[in-house]
Coordinates of C-alpha atoms and ligand atoms in Angstrom, one line a residue:
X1 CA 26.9 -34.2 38.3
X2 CA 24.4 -36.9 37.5
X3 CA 21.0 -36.7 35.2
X4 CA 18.9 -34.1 36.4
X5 CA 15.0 -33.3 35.8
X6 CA 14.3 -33.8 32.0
X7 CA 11.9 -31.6 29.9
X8 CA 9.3 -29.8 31.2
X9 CA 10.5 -27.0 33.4
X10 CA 14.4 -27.2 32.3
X11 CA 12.7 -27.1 28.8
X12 CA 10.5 -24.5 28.9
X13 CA 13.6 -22.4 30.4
X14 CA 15.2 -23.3 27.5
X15 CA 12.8 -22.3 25.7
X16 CA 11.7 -18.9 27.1
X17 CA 15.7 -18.1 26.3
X18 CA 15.8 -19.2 22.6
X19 CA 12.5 -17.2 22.1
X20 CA 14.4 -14.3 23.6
X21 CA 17.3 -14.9 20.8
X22 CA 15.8 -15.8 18.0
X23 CA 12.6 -13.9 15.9
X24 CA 9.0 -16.0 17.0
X25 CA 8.4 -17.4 13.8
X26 CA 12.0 -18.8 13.5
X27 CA 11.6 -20.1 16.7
X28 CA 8.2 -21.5 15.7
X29 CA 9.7 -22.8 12.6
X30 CA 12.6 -24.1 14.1
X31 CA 12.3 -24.9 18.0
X32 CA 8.9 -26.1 18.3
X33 CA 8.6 -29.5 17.4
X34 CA 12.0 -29.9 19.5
X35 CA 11.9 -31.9 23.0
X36 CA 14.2 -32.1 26.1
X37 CA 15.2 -35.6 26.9
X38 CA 17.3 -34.9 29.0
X39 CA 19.7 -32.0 30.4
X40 CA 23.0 -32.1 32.5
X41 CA 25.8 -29.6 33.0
X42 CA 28.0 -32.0 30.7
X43 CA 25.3 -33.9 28.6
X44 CA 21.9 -32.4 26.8
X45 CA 20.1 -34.8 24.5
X46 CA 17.1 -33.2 22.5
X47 CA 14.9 -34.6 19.8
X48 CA 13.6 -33.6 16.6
X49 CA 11.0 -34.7 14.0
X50 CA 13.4 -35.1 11.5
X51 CA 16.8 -34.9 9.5
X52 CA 16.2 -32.1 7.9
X53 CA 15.6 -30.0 11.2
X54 CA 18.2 -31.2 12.6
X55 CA 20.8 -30.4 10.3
X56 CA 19.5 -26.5 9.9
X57 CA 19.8 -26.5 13.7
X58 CA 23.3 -27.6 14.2
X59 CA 24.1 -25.0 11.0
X60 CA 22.2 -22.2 12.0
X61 CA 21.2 -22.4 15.7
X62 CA 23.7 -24.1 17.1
X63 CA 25.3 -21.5 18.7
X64 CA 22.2 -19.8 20.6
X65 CA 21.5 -23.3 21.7
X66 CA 24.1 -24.4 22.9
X67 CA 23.5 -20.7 25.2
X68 CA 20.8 -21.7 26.5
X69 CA 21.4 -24.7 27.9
X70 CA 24.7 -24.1 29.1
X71 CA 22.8 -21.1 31.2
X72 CA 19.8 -23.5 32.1
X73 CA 22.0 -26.3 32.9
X74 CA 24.9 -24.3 34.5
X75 CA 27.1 -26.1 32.8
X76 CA 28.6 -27.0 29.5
X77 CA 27.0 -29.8 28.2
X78 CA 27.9 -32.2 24.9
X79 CA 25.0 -31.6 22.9
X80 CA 22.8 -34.4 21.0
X81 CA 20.3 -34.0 18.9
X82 CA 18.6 -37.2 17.7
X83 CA 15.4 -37.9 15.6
X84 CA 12.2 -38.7 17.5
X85 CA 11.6 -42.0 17.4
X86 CA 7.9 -41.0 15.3
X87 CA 9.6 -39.2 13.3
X88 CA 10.5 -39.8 9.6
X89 CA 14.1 -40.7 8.3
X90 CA 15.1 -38.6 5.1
X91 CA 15.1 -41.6 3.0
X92 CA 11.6 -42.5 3.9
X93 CA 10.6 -39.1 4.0
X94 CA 11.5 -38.8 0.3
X95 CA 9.7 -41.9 -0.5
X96 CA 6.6 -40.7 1.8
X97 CA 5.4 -37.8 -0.8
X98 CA 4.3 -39.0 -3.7
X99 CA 3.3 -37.2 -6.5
X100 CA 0.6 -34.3 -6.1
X101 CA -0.7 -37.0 -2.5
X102 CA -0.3 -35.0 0.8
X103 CA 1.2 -36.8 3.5
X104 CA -0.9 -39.3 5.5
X105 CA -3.1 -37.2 7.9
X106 CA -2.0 -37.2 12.1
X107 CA 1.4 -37.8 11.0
X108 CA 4.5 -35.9 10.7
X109 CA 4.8 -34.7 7.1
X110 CA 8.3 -35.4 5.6
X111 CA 10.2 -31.9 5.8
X112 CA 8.3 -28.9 6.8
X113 CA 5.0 -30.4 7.8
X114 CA 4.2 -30.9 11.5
X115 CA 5.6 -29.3 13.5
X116 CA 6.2 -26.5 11.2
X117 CA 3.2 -23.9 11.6
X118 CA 1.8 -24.1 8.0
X119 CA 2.2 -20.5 7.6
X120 CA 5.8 -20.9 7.9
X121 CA 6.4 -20.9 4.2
X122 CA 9.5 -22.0 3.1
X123 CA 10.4 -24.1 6.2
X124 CA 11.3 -20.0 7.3
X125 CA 14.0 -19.2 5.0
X126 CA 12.0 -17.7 2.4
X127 CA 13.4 -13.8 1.9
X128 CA 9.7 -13.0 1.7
X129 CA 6.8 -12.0 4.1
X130 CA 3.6 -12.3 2.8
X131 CA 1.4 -9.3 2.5
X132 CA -1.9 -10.2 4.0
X133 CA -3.4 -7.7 1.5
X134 CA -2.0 -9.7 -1.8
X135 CA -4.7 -12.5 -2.1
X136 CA -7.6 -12.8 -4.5
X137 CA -10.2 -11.2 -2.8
X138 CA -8.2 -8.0 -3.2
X139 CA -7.4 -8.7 -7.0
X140 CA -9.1 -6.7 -9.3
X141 CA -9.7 -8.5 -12.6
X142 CA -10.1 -7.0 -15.8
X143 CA -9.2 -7.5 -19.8
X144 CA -5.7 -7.0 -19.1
X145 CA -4.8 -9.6 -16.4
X146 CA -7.9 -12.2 -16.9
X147 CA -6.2 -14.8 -18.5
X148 CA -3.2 -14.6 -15.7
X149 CA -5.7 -14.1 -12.7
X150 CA -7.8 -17.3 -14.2
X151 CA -5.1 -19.6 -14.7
X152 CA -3.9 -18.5 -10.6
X153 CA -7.0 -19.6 -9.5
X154 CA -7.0 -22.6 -11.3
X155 CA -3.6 -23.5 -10.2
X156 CA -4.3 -22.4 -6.5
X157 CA -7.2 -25.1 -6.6
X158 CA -5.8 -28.0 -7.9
X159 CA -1.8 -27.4 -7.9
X160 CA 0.1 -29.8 -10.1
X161 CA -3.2 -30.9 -12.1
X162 CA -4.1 -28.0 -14.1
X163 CA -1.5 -25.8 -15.9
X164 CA 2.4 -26.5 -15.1
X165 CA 4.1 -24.5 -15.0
X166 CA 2.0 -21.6 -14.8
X167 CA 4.0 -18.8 -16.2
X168 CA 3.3 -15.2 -15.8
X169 CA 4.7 -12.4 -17.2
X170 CA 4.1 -8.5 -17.7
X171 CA 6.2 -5.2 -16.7
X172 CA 6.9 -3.9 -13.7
X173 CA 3.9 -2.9 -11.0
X174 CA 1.1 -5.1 -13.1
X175 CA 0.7 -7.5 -10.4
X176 CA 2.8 -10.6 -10.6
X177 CA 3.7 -10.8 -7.3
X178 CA 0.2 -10.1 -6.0
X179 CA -1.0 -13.0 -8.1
X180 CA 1.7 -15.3 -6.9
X181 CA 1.2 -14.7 -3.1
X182 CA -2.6 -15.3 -3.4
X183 CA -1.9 -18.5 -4.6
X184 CA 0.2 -19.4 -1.7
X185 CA -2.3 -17.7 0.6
X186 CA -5.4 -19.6 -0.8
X187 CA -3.4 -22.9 -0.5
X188 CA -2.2 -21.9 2.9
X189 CA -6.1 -21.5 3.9
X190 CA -6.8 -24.7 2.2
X191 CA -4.1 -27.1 1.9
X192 CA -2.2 -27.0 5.1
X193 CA -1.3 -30.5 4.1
X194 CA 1.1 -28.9 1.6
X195 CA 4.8 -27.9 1.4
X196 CA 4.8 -24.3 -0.1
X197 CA 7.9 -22.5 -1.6
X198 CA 8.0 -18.9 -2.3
X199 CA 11.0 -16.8 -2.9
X200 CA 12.6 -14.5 -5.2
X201 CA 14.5 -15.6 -7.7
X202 CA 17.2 -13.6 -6.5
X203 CA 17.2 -15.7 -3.1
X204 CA 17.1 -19.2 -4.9
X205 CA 20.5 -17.9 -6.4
X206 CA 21.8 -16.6 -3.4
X207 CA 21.3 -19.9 -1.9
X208 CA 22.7 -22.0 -4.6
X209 CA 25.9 -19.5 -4.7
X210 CA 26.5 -20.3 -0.8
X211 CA 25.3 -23.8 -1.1
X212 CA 28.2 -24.2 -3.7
X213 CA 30.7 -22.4 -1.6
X214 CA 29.9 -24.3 1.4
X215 CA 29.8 -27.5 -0.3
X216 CA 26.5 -28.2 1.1
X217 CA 24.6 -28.8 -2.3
X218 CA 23.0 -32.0 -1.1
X219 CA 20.9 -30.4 1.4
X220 CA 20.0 -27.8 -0.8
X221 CA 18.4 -30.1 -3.2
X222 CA 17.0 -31.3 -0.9
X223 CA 15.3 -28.6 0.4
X224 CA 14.0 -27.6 -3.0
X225 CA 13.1 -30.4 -4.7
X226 CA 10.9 -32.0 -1.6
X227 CA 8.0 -29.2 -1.8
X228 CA 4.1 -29.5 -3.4
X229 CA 4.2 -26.5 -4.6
X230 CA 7.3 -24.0 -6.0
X231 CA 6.9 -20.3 -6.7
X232 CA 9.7 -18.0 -7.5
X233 CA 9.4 -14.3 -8.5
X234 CA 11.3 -12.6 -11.3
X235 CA 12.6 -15.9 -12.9
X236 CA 14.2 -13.2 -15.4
X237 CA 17.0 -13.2 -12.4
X238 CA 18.6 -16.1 -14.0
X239 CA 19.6 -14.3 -17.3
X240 CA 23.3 -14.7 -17.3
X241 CA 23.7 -17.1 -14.2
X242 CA 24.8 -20.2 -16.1
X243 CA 25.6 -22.3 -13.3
X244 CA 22.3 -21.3 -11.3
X245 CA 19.9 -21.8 -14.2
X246 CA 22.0 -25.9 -14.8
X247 CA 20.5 -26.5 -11.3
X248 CA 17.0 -24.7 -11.5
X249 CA 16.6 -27.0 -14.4
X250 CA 17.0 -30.4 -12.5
X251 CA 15.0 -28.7 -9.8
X252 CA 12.1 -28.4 -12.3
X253 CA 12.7 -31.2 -14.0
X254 CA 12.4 -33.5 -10.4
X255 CA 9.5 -31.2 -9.2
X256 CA 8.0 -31.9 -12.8
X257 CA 8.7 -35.0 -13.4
X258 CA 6.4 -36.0 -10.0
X259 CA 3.7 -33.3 -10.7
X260 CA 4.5 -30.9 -8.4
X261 CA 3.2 -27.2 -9.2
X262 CA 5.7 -25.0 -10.6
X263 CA 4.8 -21.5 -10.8
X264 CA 7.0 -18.8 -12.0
X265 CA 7.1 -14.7 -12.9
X266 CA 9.4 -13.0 -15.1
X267 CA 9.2 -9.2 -16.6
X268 CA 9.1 -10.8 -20.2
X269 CA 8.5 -14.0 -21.7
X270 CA 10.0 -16.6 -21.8
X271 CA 11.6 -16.4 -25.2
X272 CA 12.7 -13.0 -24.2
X273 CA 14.9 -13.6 -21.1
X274 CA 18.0 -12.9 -22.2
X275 CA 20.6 -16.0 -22.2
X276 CA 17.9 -18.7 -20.6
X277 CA 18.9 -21.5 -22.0
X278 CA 17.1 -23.1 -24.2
X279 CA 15.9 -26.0 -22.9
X280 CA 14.5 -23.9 -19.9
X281 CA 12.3 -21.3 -22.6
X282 CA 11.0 -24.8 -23.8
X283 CA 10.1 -26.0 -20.3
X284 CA 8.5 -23.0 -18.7
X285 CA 6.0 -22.8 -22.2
X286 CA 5.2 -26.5 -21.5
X287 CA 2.1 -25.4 -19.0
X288 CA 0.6 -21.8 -19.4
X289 CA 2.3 -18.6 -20.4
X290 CA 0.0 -15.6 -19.4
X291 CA 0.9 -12.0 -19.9
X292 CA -0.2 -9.2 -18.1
X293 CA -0.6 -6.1 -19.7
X294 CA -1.5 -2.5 -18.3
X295 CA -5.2 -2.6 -17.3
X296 CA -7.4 -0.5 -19.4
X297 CA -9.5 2.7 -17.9
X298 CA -12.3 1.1 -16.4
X299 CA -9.9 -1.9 -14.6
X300 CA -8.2 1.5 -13.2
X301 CA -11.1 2.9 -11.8
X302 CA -12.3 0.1 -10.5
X303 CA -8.7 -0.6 -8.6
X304 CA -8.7 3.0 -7.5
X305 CA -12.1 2.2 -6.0
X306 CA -10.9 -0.8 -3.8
X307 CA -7.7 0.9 -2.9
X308 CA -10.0 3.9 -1.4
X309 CA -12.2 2.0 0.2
X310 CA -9.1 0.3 2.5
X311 CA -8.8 3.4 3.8
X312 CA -11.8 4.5 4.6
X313 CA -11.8 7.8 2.9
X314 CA -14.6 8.9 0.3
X315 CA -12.4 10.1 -3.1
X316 CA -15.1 11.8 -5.5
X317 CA -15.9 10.4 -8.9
X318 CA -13.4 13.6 -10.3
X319 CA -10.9 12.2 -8.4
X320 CA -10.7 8.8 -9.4
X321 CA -11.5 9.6 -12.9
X322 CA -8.6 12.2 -12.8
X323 CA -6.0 9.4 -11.1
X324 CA -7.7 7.0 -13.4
X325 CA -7.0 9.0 -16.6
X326 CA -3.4 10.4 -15.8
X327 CA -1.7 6.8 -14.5
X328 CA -2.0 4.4 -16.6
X329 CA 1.0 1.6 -16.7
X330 CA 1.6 1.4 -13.2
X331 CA -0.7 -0.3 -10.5
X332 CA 1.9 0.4 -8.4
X333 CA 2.3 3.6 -9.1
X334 CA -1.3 4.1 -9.3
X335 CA -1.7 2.8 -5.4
X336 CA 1.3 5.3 -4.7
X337 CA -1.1 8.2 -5.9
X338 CA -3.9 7.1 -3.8
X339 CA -2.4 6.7 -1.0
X340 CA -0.7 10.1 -1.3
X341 CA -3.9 11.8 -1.3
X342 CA -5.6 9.4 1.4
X343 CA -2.7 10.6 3.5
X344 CA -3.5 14.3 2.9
X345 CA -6.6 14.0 3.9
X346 CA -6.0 11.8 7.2
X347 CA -3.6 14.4 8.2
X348 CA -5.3 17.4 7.6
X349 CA -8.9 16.1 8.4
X350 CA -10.0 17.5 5.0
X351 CA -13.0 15.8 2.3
X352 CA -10.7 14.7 -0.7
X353 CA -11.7 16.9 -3.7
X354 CA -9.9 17.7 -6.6
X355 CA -7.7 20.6 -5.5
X356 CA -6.2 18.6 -2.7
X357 CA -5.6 15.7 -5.6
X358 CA -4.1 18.7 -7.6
X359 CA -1.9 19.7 -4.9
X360 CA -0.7 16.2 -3.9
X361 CA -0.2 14.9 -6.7
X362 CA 1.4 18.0 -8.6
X363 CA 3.8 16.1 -10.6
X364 CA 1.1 14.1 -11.5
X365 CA -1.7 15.7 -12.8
X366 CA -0.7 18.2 -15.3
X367 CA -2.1 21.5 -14.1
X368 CA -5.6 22.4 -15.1
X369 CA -5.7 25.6 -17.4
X370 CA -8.0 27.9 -14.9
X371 CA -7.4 30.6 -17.5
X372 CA -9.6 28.2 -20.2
X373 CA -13.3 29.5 -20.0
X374 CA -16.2 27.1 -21.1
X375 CA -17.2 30.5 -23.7
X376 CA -13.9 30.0 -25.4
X377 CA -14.1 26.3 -26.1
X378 CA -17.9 26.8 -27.4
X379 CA -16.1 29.7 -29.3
X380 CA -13.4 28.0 -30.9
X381 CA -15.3 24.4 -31.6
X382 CA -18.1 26.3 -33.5
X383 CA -15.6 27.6 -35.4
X384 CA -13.6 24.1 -36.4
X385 CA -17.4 22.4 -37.3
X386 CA -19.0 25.5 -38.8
X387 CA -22.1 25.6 -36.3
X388 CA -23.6 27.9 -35.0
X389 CA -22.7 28.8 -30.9
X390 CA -26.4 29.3 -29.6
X391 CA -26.9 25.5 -31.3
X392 CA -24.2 24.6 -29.5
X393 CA -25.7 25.6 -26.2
X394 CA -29.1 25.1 -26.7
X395 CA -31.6 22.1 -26.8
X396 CA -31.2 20.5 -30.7
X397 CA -30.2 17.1 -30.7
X398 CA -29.1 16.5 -34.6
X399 CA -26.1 14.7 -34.7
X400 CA -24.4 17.4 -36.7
X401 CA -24.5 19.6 -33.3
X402 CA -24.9 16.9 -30.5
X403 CA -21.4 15.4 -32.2
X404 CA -19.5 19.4 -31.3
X405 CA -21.4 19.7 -28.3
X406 CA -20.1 16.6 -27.0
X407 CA -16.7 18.0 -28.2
X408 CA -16.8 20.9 -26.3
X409 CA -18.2 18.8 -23.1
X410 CA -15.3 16.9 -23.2
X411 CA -13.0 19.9 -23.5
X412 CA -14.5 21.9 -20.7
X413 CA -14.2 18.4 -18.9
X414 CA -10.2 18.1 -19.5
X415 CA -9.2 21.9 -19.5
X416 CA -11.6 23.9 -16.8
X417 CA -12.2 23.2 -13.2
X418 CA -15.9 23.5 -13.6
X419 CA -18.3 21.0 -11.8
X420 CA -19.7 18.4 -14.5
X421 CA -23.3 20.7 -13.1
X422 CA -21.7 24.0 -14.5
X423 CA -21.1 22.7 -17.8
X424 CA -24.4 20.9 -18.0
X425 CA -25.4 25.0 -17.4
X426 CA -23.5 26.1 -20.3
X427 CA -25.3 23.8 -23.2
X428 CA -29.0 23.9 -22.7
X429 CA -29.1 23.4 -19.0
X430 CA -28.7 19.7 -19.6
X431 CA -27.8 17.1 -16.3
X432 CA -24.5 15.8 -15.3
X433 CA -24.7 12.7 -16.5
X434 CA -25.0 13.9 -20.0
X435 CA -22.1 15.5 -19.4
X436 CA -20.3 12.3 -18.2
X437 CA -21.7 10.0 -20.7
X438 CA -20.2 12.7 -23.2
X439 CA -17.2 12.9 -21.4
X440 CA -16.8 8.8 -21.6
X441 CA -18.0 8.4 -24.6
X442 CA -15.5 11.1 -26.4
X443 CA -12.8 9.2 -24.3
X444 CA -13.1 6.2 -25.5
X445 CA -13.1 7.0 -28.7
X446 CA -10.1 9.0 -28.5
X447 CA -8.0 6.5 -27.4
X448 CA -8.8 4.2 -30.5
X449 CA -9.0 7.1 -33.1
X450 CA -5.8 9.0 -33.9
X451 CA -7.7 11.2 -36.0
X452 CA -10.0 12.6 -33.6
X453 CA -7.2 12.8 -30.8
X454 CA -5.0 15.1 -33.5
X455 CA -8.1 17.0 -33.7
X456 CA -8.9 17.0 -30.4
X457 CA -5.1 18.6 -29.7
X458 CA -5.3 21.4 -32.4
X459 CA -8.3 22.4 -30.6
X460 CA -6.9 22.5 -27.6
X461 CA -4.7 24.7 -28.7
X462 CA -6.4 27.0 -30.2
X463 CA -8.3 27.4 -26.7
X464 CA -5.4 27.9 -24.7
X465 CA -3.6 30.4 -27.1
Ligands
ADP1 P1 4.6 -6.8 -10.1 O1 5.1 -8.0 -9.2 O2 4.0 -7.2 -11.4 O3 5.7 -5.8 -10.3 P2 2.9 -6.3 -7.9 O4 2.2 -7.6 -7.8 O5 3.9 -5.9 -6.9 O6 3.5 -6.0 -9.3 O7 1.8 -5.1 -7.9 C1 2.0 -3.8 -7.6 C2 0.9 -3.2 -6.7 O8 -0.3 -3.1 -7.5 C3 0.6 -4.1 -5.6 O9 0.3 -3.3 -4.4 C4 -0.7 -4.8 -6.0 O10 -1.5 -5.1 -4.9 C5 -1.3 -3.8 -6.9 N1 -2.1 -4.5 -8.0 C6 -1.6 -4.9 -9.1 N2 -2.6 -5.5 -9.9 C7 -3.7 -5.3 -9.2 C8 -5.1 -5.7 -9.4 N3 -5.5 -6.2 -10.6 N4 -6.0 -5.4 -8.5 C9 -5.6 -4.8 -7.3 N5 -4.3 -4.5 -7.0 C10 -3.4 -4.7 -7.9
MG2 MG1 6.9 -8.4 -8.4

């Protein structure tokens, strides 16, 4: 049979089929800036934008192509895929990115530019999805992660001219990978001009390993050494991958070498992956090396807060203090906690309060000592300062009383369920926020002054015995 009607409706058959077969944003990532030339049961010629699509089609998508358009086409046709005559050659597309300049506007970026939607990270072989909820807006700075959340910003508004490579590091659940993705999601919003990397460690090595096997290094290097921009997460992943961290060097060293922005996590740093070659330690301290420790009290609180307010429940000042107070390295884990108890409360239609926190969160929150009366701790801290208990409880305000009285705040704070109200009650009828600012202030001072927390543990258990 002879040439029949190009494109447009054969196409769009085509089309309608290869959505069916492969997920939308492969299809958008790989289909869309494909045309129909023209389509025959013994001939099909399409066109792409460039080499590089064209070569991930006839390795990955050959086969539910060549479905469609036999189905379409009713035929079996020889398939040829050619690059569109605007379109870029490799060669010049290599040449057509200079360092840190996005590519000349109303034209087809080399690789991964139009017609690849700019969300389509990673040309749509990145392992990761974004999480919409991972950008800066939702960050919560604080003494802990400043330095780390700064230099992202930096980066994330002028890649490859401030710090490179930006290099953050810090346990487990601290927010690595947050930071990272708001980069990408900032540049996304407002560099669409630019070719974005994200992936895992774990996935660059994958894809090196295969890339080996299948002899098909050259497009590999390709792939990663034509981007703007280059984050992977959990760079620790190449401790003891020899072969892996020989080519992630030359892939930093090109990306480098024309000021592309190389950002990187690990769980320690640098110096402290075990077997990274040298040569790479020296490298990744060349830019910034931030660390990102656990986040103090008030950075807790203050994350707590914006985690409660995405779902729309009300947590009272207890509760957050009480999550604040008992998880303390984890974000992670600290986000587990309130979702826990936001899920309690959505199911049962229940105000949060601090029995359901109790409940929930039993292993936790280490059960509150109901049998501890507010009498006893007045009691037993009059006892360990020598003052007298009706000071304790009524209206002086030396510093030889207030210091106990504050004491015994703090203790009926920690070990009773009473309301911050009912304490006020016990010691001179004084407000709640006495009682808080007591609370806080004994806190804090705690967690700097060994002494006083050894004292502060004797007393407790003398209360509780
Ligand atoms: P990491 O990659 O360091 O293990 P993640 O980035 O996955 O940690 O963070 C764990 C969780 O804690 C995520 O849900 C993240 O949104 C949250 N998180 C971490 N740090 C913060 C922060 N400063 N403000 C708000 N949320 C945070
Ligand atoms: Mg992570």
């Amino acid at each position: 049979m002879s040439e029949p009607a190009p494109g447009g409706e054969a196409w769009d058959r085509v089309s309608t089929i290869l959505r069916r077969s492969v997920p939308r944003q492969q299809f958008e990532t790989w289909f869309r800036g494909m045309r129909l030339v023209s389509l025959g049961p013994e001939r099909a010629e399409l066109t792409v934008p460039n080499n590089f699509l064209r070569e991930w089609i006839h390795r990955k998508y050959f086969g539910v192509l060549r479905r469609a358009l036999r189905e379409v086409s009713a035929g079996d046709p020889e398939i040829e895929i050619r690059i569109a005559a605007d379109g870029p050659e490799p060669a010049e597309a290599a040449a057509a990115a200079p360092a840190g300049r996005p590519a000349p506007p109303g034209r087809p970026a080399p690789l991964g530019g139009h017609p690849l939607e700019p969300r389509a990270l990673t040309y749509g072989e990145s392992d990761v999805v974004l999480n919409s909820l991972y950008n800066f807006e939702n960050f919560v700075p604080g003494p802990s992660n400043n330095f780390g959340y700064a230099a992202s910003l930096a980066v994330a508004d002028s890649p490859g001219k401030s710090y490179n490579p930006l290099f953050l590091h810090g346990s487990v659940g601290l927010g690595k990978t947050h930071l990272l993705q708001a980069i990408c999601h900032r540049l996304m919003d407002r560099r669409p001009d630019m070719r974005i990397l994200y992936l895992s460690c774990e996935t660059f090595t994958n894809h090196f390993v295969t890339a080996v096997a299948n002899g098909e290094l050259d497009s590999f290097r390709f792939r990663y050494r034509h981007v703007d921009v280059l984050l992977i997460d959990d760079i620790h992943f190449l401790a003891n991958r020899e072969r892996t961290q020989e080519e992630f060097f030359h892939t930093f060293n090109t990306l480098y070498n024309a000021n592309k922005q190389i950002i990187l996590s690990s769980d320690s740093n640098p110096a402290e992956i075990p077997t990274l070659e040298e040569r790479l330690v020296s490298r990744f301290k060349w830019g910034i090396v931030a660390r990102i420790d656990q986040p103090v009290y008030e950075t807790r609180v203050a994350i707590i807060a914006r985690k409660v307010r995405m779902h729309g429940v009300e947590f009272p000042d207890e509760v957050v203090r009480c999550l604040a107070e008992n998880v303390r390295s984890n974000i992670r884990e600290l986000e587990g906690a309130v979702n826990k108890v936001a899920g309690m409360a959505h199911i049962y239609s229940r105000p949060v309060d601090m029995d359901m926190a109790r409940e929930t969160l039993r292993d936790l929150i280490p059960p509150s000592s109901v049998r501890v009366s507010i009498d006893g701790i007045i009691r037993t801290v009059a006892e360990y300062y020598s003052v007298p208990v009706r000071d304790l409880m009524g209206k002086r305000r030396t510093k030889s009383i207030a210091y106990p009285r504050q004491i015994c705040m703090f203790l009926a704070r920690r070990l009773t369920s009473h309301s911050l109200e009912e304490i006020g009650g016990y010691f001179g009828g004084r407000d709640h926020t006495t009682v808080m600012y007591a609370y806080d202030k004994i806190r804090r001072e705690v967690e700097q002054d060994g002494e006083l927390s050894r004292t502060l543990e004797l007393l407790k258990s003398k209360i509780t015995t």
